[in-house]
């Protein structure tokens, strides 16, 4: 098999496995998987910025929330239907990322982390400030009848799963196309050696802004889909916790690998789930897992696999 | 050659770092072909001057024209696109990428076969047999040649080399000189070099820099005979 065929075969096999999963796993896990796939889209977006371009943002919750609130508010208060609202949510994520990027990308390293964190904090406070509309921390739910997309009822388990899978598949294929394209290679070049990349004729600022905007598109879409599929919009998604979760999912699965975000989100979800059965201190289990990761698989699960055995993994 | 309009024309370039007058009113003309050497003692301002030409460092004063166009305010990446390639004094490659991927990033023409162009550039510096290796695993001398291959892959009109032979073995220097001579047939090469044998062998013209100013500029013969240069630099 040539490199390209092997890569596509693997990723399509993962999508097929996800499509077949509801036939073999109990409904409880199918609902979990739908949630994991939507959150994995958020993580894939984070991976484009952090994993491939080297932008360590602590503000991605803002982008997730931008999509979630744009869609949620338009449906709940604007009377929009799900389709246009989903599109608006995706564009809100990309738009906010673009504007934040114009300002935040003037900084690098620790300063970039702090600036993105501050933007996200401002976003969170804005949601609380407009409590009449957003109902603050408590959040709001979307009416059942509003949650239909192209005539499909997103509330039933089977269609919800299919919608989550379709979204995830689009995200995964988009990410694979990106990282295998020339643009994707330039993003990696910026991450690896920004000054050298500038002296090869590429504008590192533009490359970073593009990566951040695409990242926002993914995050906004994930937030919008979450609102429609699970019917809930809440300020907790705008807290720093979700920025850190995206980072952790990507680190766990393998930063700079296409499937890493899915693997990381999946493993972390079930780790917390499993820990919840044993103890109330689930964060302790998560912390222990991260320490093990740093000690034994610093490049994440798939990053380690790539280094040990599968050098061709994109 | 003198009758042609120069490819690059710099006037009154100035760049100070605090109290250090790194470049202090330098003018320079580069022809469309040939090797122009830039020499001078450590700290004379050579790297700063080429930094100004390539756009990595912004000038405090002065103007730079390239191919008849004022590029003084143009950012570095835009100058690269116009045809000014720059190799760093301190080797700057992508150590975690393969040798081939390093060069592929430099190939710009969107149509043609990128891989073929990258391989050709690698072959010119003799690194084609290392194409699949991770760049960071190359010897220091080979990393310098890789950086040169990246410069070639840009197919520049002006190639700026900042001490390219530093760290090359004696055998590699001969090959390097032949390569530079070949490039200089249809492009301009600005060469910063401490090895005077290489300079005298390659240069069509030499500019001597000292304390950020041009001490002398002329043919290798004229520079060799110049008293001021002998006193300040050639240290005879
Ligand atoms: N970024 C900087 N900040 C402060 N001083 C600088 C900076 N860059 C260069 N200088 C100073 O400017 C002067 C000229 O430096 P430059 O690197 O241009 O010299 P050079 O001729 O290339 O020397 P060498 O032969 O050692 O490479 C030196 O005194 C140097 O210390
Ligand atoms: Mg220097």
PDB file of N, CA and C in Angstrom, chain A residues 11 63 65 92 124 151 159-160 165 241 275:
ATOM      1  N   UNK A  11      -8.113   5.869   8.504  1.00  0.00           N
ATOM      2  CA  UNK A  11      -9.082   6.838   9.015  1.00  0.00           C
ATOM      3  C   UNK A  11     -10.515   6.466   8.628  1.00  0.00           C
ATOM      4  N   UNK A  63     -14.253  29.998  22.191  1.00  0.00           N
ATOM      5  CA  UNK A  63     -14.642  29.659  20.823  1.00  0.00           C
ATOM      6  C   UNK A  63     -15.755  28.611  20.824  1.00  0.00           C
ATOM      7  N   UNK A  65     -17.879  28.288  23.267  1.00  0.00           N
ATOM      8  CA  UNK A  65     -19.067  28.989  23.768  1.00  0.00           C
ATOM      9  C   UNK A  65     -19.635  29.925  22.696  1.00  0.00           C
ATOM     10  N   UNK A  92     -19.544  31.931  14.010  1.00  0.00           N
ATOM     11  CA  UNK A  92     -19.247  32.710  15.217  1.00  0.00           C
ATOM     12  C   UNK A  92     -17.914  32.251  15.807  1.00  0.00           C
ATOM     13  N   UNK A 124     -16.675  34.805  29.234  1.00  0.00           N
ATOM     14  CA  UNK A 124     -17.455  34.160  30.302  1.00  0.00           C
ATOM     15  C   UNK A 124     -18.240  35.217  31.092  1.00  0.00           C
ATOM     16  N   UNK A 151     -35.214  17.811   8.632  1.00  0.00           N
ATOM     17  CA  UNK A 151     -36.311  16.892   8.885  1.00  0.00           C
ATOM     18  C   UNK A 151     -35.985  15.760   9.850  1.00  0.00           C
ATOM     19  N   UNK A 159     -30.761   9.202  15.522  1.00  0.00           N
ATOM     20  CA  UNK A 159     -30.428  10.348  14.665  1.00  0.00           C
ATOM     21  C   UNK A 159     -29.371  11.226  15.306  1.00  0.00           C
ATOM     22  N   UNK A 160     -29.445  11.350  16.614  1.00  0.00           N
ATOM     23  CA  UNK A 160     -28.419  12.146  17.296  1.00  0.00           C
ATOM     24  C   UNK A 160     -27.034  11.548  17.054  1.00  0.00           C
ATOM     25  N   UNK A 165     -21.879  11.674  14.286  1.00  0.00           N
ATOM     26  CA  UNK A 165     -20.897  10.970  13.459  1.00  0.00           C
ATOM     27  C   UNK A 165     -20.614  11.734  12.166  1.00  0.00           C
ATOM     28  N   UNK A 241     -12.075  25.732  32.461  1.00  0.00           N
ATOM     29  CA  UNK A 241     -12.014  24.272  32.533  1.00  0.00           C
ATOM     30  C   UNK A 241     -12.059  23.648  31.141  1.00  0.00           C
ATOM     31  N   UNK A 275     -13.524   6.306  37.075  1.00  0.00           N
ATOM     32  CA  UNK A 275     -13.106   6.822  38.378  1.00  0.00           C
ATOM     33  C   UNK A 275     -14.328   7.205  39.218  1.00  0.00           C
TER      34      UNK A 275
END
